[in-house]
C-alpha positions as a LaTeX table, in Angstrom:
\begin{tabular}{lrrr}
\hline
Residue & $x$ (\AA) & $y$ (\AA) & $z$ (\AA) \\
\hline
Unk1 & 0.00 & 0.00 & 0.00 \\
Unk2 & 2.81 & 2.43 & 0.90 \\
Unk3 & 4.71 & 1.75 & $-2.33$ \\
Unk4 & 1.48 & 1.98 & $-4.32$ \\
Unk5 & 0.73 & 5.44 & $-2.92$ \\
Unk6 & 4.30 & 6.60 & $-3.53$ \\
Unk7 & 4.14 & 5.49 & $-7.17$ \\
Unk8 & 0.76 & 7.21 & $-7.53$ \\
Unk9 & 2.27 & 10.52 & $-6.40$ \\
Unk10 & 5.31 & 10.06 & $-8.63$ \\
Unk11 & 3.10 & 9.44 & $-11.65$ \\
Unk12 & 0.68 & 12.24 & $-10.85$ \\
Unk13 & 3.10 & 15.01 & $-9.84$ \\
Unk14 & 5.91 & 14.34 & $-12.33$ \\
Unk15 & 6.44 & 13.36 & $-15.95$ \\
Unk16 & 9.08 & 10.81 & $-14.91$ \\
Unk17 & 8.23 & 7.67 & $-16.90$ \\
Unk18 & 7.04 & 5.09 & $-14.37$ \\
Unk19 & 5.12 & 2.57 & $-16.47$ \\
Unk20 & 3.32 & 0.66 & $-13.75$ \\
Unk21 & $-0.43$ & 0.10 & $-13.81$ \\
Unk22 & $-1.97$ & 0.40 & $-10.36$ \\
Unk23 & $-5.57$ & 0.29 & $-9.24$ \\
Unk24 & $-6.58$ & 3.68 & $-7.86$ \\
Unk25 & $-9.40$ & 4.49 & $-5.46$ \\
Unk26 & $-10.37$ & 8.06 & $-4.65$ \\
Unk27 & $-9.15$ & 7.73 & $-1.09$ \\
Unk28 & $-5.65$ & 6.92 & $-2.32$ \\
Unk29 & $-5.10$ & 10.48 & $-3.57$ \\
Unk30 & $-5.59$ & 12.14 & $-0.20$ \\
Unk31 & $-3.62$ & 9.48 & 1.68 \\
Unk32 & $-0.80$ & 9.48 & $-0.87$ \\
Unk33 & $-0.20$ & 13.22 & $-0.42$ \\
Unk34 & 1.93 & 12.26 & 2.59 \\
Unk35 & 4.69 & 11.50 & 0.05 \\
Unk36 & 4.53 & 14.97 & $-1.56$ \\
Unk37 & 7.74 & 16.21 & 0.17 \\
Unk38 & 9.62 & 13.11 & $-1.00$ \\
Unk39 & 8.45 & 13.68 & $-4.58$ \\
Unk40 & 9.72 & 17.23 & $-4.15$ \\
Unk41 & 13.10 & 15.85 & $-3.03$ \\
Unk42 & 13.33 & 13.73 & $-6.19$ \\
Unk43 & 12.53 & 16.70 & $-8.41$ \\
Unk44 & 14.92 & 18.92 & $-6.46$ \\
Unk45 & 17.77 & 16.43 & $-6.70$ \\
Unk46 & 17.35 & 16.22 & $-10.47$ \\
Unk47 & 17.30 & 19.99 & $-11.02$ \\
Unk48 & 20.19 & 20.56 & $-8.59$ \\
Unk49 & 22.30 & 17.99 & $-10.44$ \\
Unk50 & 21.37 & 19.58 & $-13.76$ \\
Unk51 & 22.26 & 23.03 & $-12.44$ \\
Unk52 & 25.69 & 21.77 & $-11.33$ \\
Unk53 & 26.39 & 20.37 & $-14.78$ \\
Unk54 & 24.97 & 23.41 & $-16.59$ \\
Unk55 & 27.04 & 25.80 & $-14.52$ \\
Unk56 & 30.21 & 24.01 & $-15.68$ \\
Unk57 & 29.32 & 25.04 & $-19.23$ \\
Unk58 & 27.22 & 28.22 & $-18.98$ \\
Unk59 & 27.06 & 31.36 & $-16.82$ \\
Unk60 & 24.89 & 31.12 & $-13.70$ \\
Unk61 & 22.04 & 33.09 & $-15.28$ \\
Unk62 & 21.75 & 30.66 & $-18.19$ \\
Unk63 & 22.07 & 27.63 & $-15.90$ \\
Unk64 & 19.25 & 29.04 & $-13.75$ \\
Unk65 & 17.02 & 29.48 & $-16.81$ \\
Unk66 & 17.73 & 25.93 & $-17.95$ \\
Unk67 & 16.81 & 24.36 & $-14.60$ \\
Unk68 & 13.55 & 26.32 & $-14.50$ \\
Unk69 & 12.67 & 24.91 & $-17.92$ \\
Unk70 & 13.67 & 21.45 & $-16.70$ \\
Unk71 & 11.47 & 21.88 & $-13.63$ \\
Unk72 & 8.48 & 22.74 & $-15.83$ \\
Unk73 & 9.17 & 19.68 & $-18.00$ \\
Unk74 & 9.53 & 17.41 & $-14.96$ \\
Unk75 & 6.20 & 18.55 & $-13.55$ \\
Unk76 & 4.38 & 18.83 & $-16.86$ \\
Unk77 & 3.46 & 22.40 & $-15.94$ \\
Unk78 & 0.80 & 20.93 & $-13.62$ \\
Unk79 & 1.16 & 23.46 & $-10.82$ \\
Unk80 & 1.78 & 26.34 & $-13.22$ \\
Unk81 & $-1.56$ & 25.54 & $-14.82$ \\
Unk82 & $-3.19$ & 25.64 & $-11.39$ \\
Unk83 & $-1.52$ & 28.97 & $-10.67$ \\
Unk84 & $-2.82$ & 30.48 & $-13.89$ \\
Unk85 & $-6.36$ & 29.15 & $-13.46$ \\
Unk86 & $-6.46$ & 30.36 & $-9.85$ \\
Unk87 & $-5.42$ & 33.90 & $-10.71$ \\
Unk88 & $-7.81$ & 34.05 & $-13.66$ \\
Unk89 & $-10.69$ & 33.03 & $-11.41$ \\
Unk90 & $-9.96$ & 34.55 & $-8.01$ \\
Unk91 & $-8.99$ & 37.96 & $-9.37$ \\
Unk92 & $-11.83$ & 38.23 & $-11.89$ \\
Unk93 & $-13.98$ & 40.03 & $-9.27$ \\
Unk94 & $-17.02$ & 37.90 & $-10.17$ \\
Unk95 & $-19.39$ & 35.81 & $-8.07$ \\
Unk96 & $-18.16$ & 32.60 & $-6.44$ \\
Unk97 & $-19.86$ & 30.37 & $-9.03$ \\
Unk98 & $-18.48$ & 32.40 & $-11.91$ \\
Unk99 & $-14.98$ & 32.29 & $-10.41$ \\
Unk100 & $-15.17$ & 28.51 & $-10.25$ \\
Unk101 & $-16.35$ & 28.38 & $-13.87$ \\
Unk102 & $-13.44$ & 30.55 & $-14.99$ \\
Unk103 & $-10.98$ & 28.35 & $-13.10$ \\
Unk104 & $-12.25$ & 25.34 & $-15.06$ \\
Unk105 & $-12.08$ & 27.17 & $-18.39$ \\
Unk106 & $-9.18$ & 25.87 & $-20.50$ \\
Unk107 & $-8.58$ & 29.30 & $-22.00$ \\
Unk108 & $-5.76$ & 31.40 & $-20.57$ \\
Unk109 & $-6.51$ & 34.93 & $-19.40$ \\
Unk110 & $-4.38$ & 37.98 & $-18.69$ \\
Unk111 & $-4.14$ & 37.30 & $-14.96$ \\
Unk112 & $-2.85$ & 33.79 & $-15.64$ \\
Unk113 & $-0.15$ & 35.03 & $-18.00$ \\
Unk114 & 0.96 & 37.73 & $-15.56$ \\
Unk115 & 1.03 & 35.34 & $-12.59$ \\
Unk116 & 3.01 & 32.64 & $-14.38$ \\
Unk117 & 5.44 & 35.13 & $-15.95$ \\
Unk118 & 6.00 & 36.83 & $-12.58$ \\
Unk119 & 6.70 & 33.56 & $-10.78$ \\
Unk120 & 9.12 & 32.34 & $-13.46$ \\
Unk121 & 10.92 & 35.71 & $-13.52$ \\
Unk122 & 11.24 & 35.85 & $-9.73$ \\
Unk123 & 12.49 & 32.25 & $-9.59$ \\
Unk124 & 15.12 & 32.97 & $-12.24$ \\
Unk125 & 16.35 & 36.16 & $-10.56$ \\
Unk126 & 16.49 & 34.57 & $-7.10$ \\
Unk127 & 18.27 & 31.41 & $-8.26$ \\
Unk128 & 20.74 & 33.45 & $-10.32$ \\
Unk129 & 21.51 & 35.72 & $-7.38$ \\
Unk130 & 21.77 & 33.03 & $-4.71$ \\
Unk131 & 25.09 & 32.56 & $-2.91$ \\
Unk132 & 27.10 & 29.82 & $-4.65$ \\
Unk133 & 27.66 & 28.16 & $-1.29$ \\
Unk134 & 23.93 & 27.50 & $-0.94$ \\
Unk135 & 22.52 & 27.32 & $-4.48$ \\
Unk136 & 22.59 & 23.55 & $-4.96$ \\
Unk137 & 21.14 & 22.92 & $-1.50$ \\
Unk138 & 18.37 & 25.43 & $-2.03$ \\
Unk139 & 17.52 & 23.91 & $-5.41$ \\
Unk140 & 17.10 & 20.53 & $-3.71$ \\
Unk141 & 14.73 & 22.05 & $-1.14$ \\
Unk142 & 12.87 & 24.35 & $-3.55$ \\
Unk143 & 10.34 & 21.71 & $-4.78$ \\
Unk144 & 10.04 & 20.20 & $-1.29$ \\
Unk145 & 8.86 & 23.59 & $-0.01$ \\
Unk146 & 6.31 & 23.73 & $-2.81$ \\
Unk147 & 4.81 & 20.32 & $-2.19$ \\
Unk148 & 4.44 & 20.74 & 1.55 \\
Unk149 & 2.27 & 23.67 & 0.50 \\
Unk150 & $-0.08$ & 21.43 & $-1.47$ \\
Unk151 & $-0.24$ & 18.96 & 1.41 \\
Unk152 & $-0.92$ & 21.65 & 4.01 \\
Unk153 & $-3.50$ & 23.32 & 1.78 \\
Unk154 & $-5.36$ & 20.04 & 1.21 \\
Unk155 & $-5.47$ & 19.24 & 4.92 \\
Unk156 & $-6.69$ & 22.59 & 6.25 \\
Unk157 & $-9.26$ & 23.29 & 3.51 \\
Unk158 & $-12.70$ & 22.17 & 2.45 \\
Unk159 & $-13.58$ & 21.51 & $-1.17$ \\
Unk160 & $-15.08$ & 24.61 & $-2.75$ \\
Unk161 & $-17.10$ & 22.97 & $-5.53$ \\
Unk162 & $-20.45$ & 21.27 & $-5.04$ \\
Unk163 & $-19.72$ & 18.54 & $-7.58$ \\
Unk164 & $-16.88$ & 16.15 & $-8.18$ \\
Unk165 & $-13.34$ & 17.02 & $-9.16$ \\
Unk166 & $-9.86$ & 15.61 & $-8.77$ \\
Unk167 & $-9.10$ & 18.21 & $-6.11$ \\
Unk168 & $-11.97$ & 16.81 & $-4.04$ \\
Unk169 & $-10.15$ & 13.51 & $-3.58$ \\
Unk170 & $-7.08$ & 15.32 & $-2.29$ \\
Unk171 & $-8.87$ & 17.81 & $-0.05$ \\
Unk172 & $-11.61$ & 15.63 & 1.43 \\
Unk173 & $-9.41$ & 12.60 & 2.10 \\
Unk174 & $-6.20$ & 14.23 & 3.37 \\
Unk175 & $-6.30$ & 14.16 & 7.17 \\
Unk176 & $-4.18$ & 15.65 & 9.94 \\
Unk177 & $-2.37$ & 12.32 & 10.12 \\
Unk178 & $-1.08$ & 12.74 & 6.55 \\
Unk179 & $-0.10$ & 16.33 & 7.29 \\
Unk180 & 1.79 & 15.29 & 10.43 \\
Unk181 & 3.76 & 12.57 & 8.67 \\
Unk182 & 4.35 & 14.84 & 5.67 \\
Unk183 & 5.73 & 17.59 & 7.90 \\
Unk184 & 8.02 & 15.01 & 9.51 \\
Unk185 & 9.39 & 14.05 & 6.06 \\
Unk186 & 9.66 & 17.73 & 5.18 \\
Unk187 & 11.62 & 18.58 & 8.34 \\
Unk188 & 13.96 & 15.58 & 7.98 \\
Unk189 & 14.80 & 16.53 & 4.39 \\
Unk190 & 15.52 & 20.14 & 5.36 \\
Unk191 & 17.65 & 19.02 & 8.31 \\
Unk192 & 19.69 & 16.59 & 6.18 \\
Unk193 & 20.41 & 19.31 & 3.61 \\
Unk194 & 21.00 & 22.38 & 5.82 \\
Unk195 & 21.10 & 20.99 & 9.39 \\
Unk196 & 19.78 & 23.39 & 12.06 \\
Unk197 & 19.47 & 26.19 & 9.52 \\
Unk198 & 17.30 & 23.85 & 7.49 \\
Unk199 & 14.96 & 23.20 & 10.40 \\
Unk200 & 14.48 & 26.94 & 10.83 \\
Unk201 & 13.82 & 27.42 & 7.12 \\
Unk202 & 11.47 & 24.41 & 7.03 \\
Unk203 & 8.94 & 26.33 & 9.11 \\
Unk204 & 8.55 & 29.09 & 6.52 \\
Unk205 & 6.82 & 27.02 & 3.77 \\
Unk206 & 4.41 & 25.47 & 6.28 \\
Unk207 & 3.15 & 28.79 & 7.63 \\
Unk208 & 3.26 & 30.41 & 4.20 \\
Unk209 & 1.09 & 27.70 & 2.65 \\
Unk210 & $-1.51$ & 28.03 & 5.42 \\
Unk211 & $-1.76$ & 31.78 & 4.81 \\
Unk212 & $-1.86$ & 31.39 & 1.02 \\
Unk213 & $-4.59$ & 28.76 & 0.93 \\
Unk214 & $-6.78$ & 30.79 & 3.30 \\
Unk215 & $-6.21$ & 33.97 & 1.28 \\
Unk216 & $-6.84$ & 32.38 & $-2.13$ \\
Unk217 & $-9.77$ & 30.32 & $-0.89$ \\
Unk218 & $-11.55$ & 33.15 & 0.91 \\
Unk219 & $-13.60$ & 34.27 & $-2.10$ \\
Unk220 & $-14.77$ & 30.77 & $-3.03$ \\
Unk221 & $-15.22$ & 29.40 & 0.51 \\
Unk222 & $-12.66$ & 26.64 & 0.18 \\
Unk223 & $-10.01$ & 25.26 & $-2.12$ \\
Unk224 & $-9.77$ & 23.38 & $-5.40$ \\
Unk225 & $-7.04$ & 21.41 & $-7.13$ \\
Unk226 & $-6.05$ & 24.60 & $-8.95$ \\
Unk227 & $-5.55$ & 26.43 & $-5.67$ \\
Unk228 & $-3.37$ & 23.60 & $-4.35$ \\
Unk229 & $-1.24$ & 23.97 & $-7.47$ \\
Unk230 & $-1.06$ & 27.73 & $-7.04$ \\
Unk231 & $-0.01$ & 27.35 & $-3.39$ \\
Unk232 & 2.75 & 24.97 & $-4.50$ \\
Unk233 & 4.20 & 27.46 & $-6.99$ \\
Unk234 & 3.82 & 30.51 & $-4.74$ \\
Unk235 & 5.30 & 28.58 & $-1.82$ \\
Unk236 & 8.38 & 27.78 & $-3.87$ \\
Unk237 & 8.92 & 31.37 & $-4.91$ \\
Unk238 & 8.25 & 32.62 & $-1.38$ \\
Unk239 & 10.75 & 30.08 & $-0.05$ \\
Unk240 & 13.41 & 31.29 & $-2.50$ \\
Unk241 & 12.76 & 34.89 & $-1.49$ \\
Unk242 & 12.87 & 34.13 & 2.25 \\
Unk243 & 16.00 & 32.01 & 1.84 \\
Unk244 & 17.72 & 34.77 & $-0.13$ \\
Unk245 & 17.05 & 37.21 & 2.73 \\
Unk246 & 18.20 & 34.78 & 5.42 \\
Unk247 & 21.38 & 33.80 & 3.58 \\
Unk248 & 22.41 & 37.39 & 2.88 \\
Unk249 & 21.48 & 38.93 & 6.23 \\
Unk250 & 21.38 & 36.22 & 8.89 \\
Unk251 & 23.43 & 33.18 & 7.83 \\
\hline
\end{tabular}
């Protein structure tokens, strides 16, 4: 069961080719979210290794751009799509029902383009300007910080739609038990990478994700899969920003 849930998360959250057919029940999605930080560690290890190799060939700015593209490819743009849909809907200043309709619309609006472009630009600038001593370690932790956001958001929210949706399986079936175990994984990963400094930094994405999901979900009285994706992306960028400040002024 544990391996099955891990594989489910790896297949769902990444484009890594894992060609195993597994039977999936709705409850598996919420329970499997406990592995979100570990999936983040896998993604982070790949992009950190790619950054190390790229930096041997290209300037830091180009290497940073390449790993951001690689990150998008590894995740299939899943969370970026959620970010765009969330900003199109939440900031449309319409009724709750209309916001939810807009979030399901496959068309991309101005708010989506601006949100995605802003996040990518901020990520590139922050990675490019990070201290060389910490860059590889931060790149490993960057996706971990994002995915603890999705886990936290799913646990502390209620599903905003009246009907079915993939986000419903995550939100309704992710309990405090999954959040507790996920936070344990999250903290262990941060400690292994940055020791005591890592434990301090590990608190930032947890609190940030709680604030983000409450802020984004306020207008629609809950959360959706798109909002969980948006929290993931915003959590990552917020983590990079907070880490940049801590490294330059406190570490």
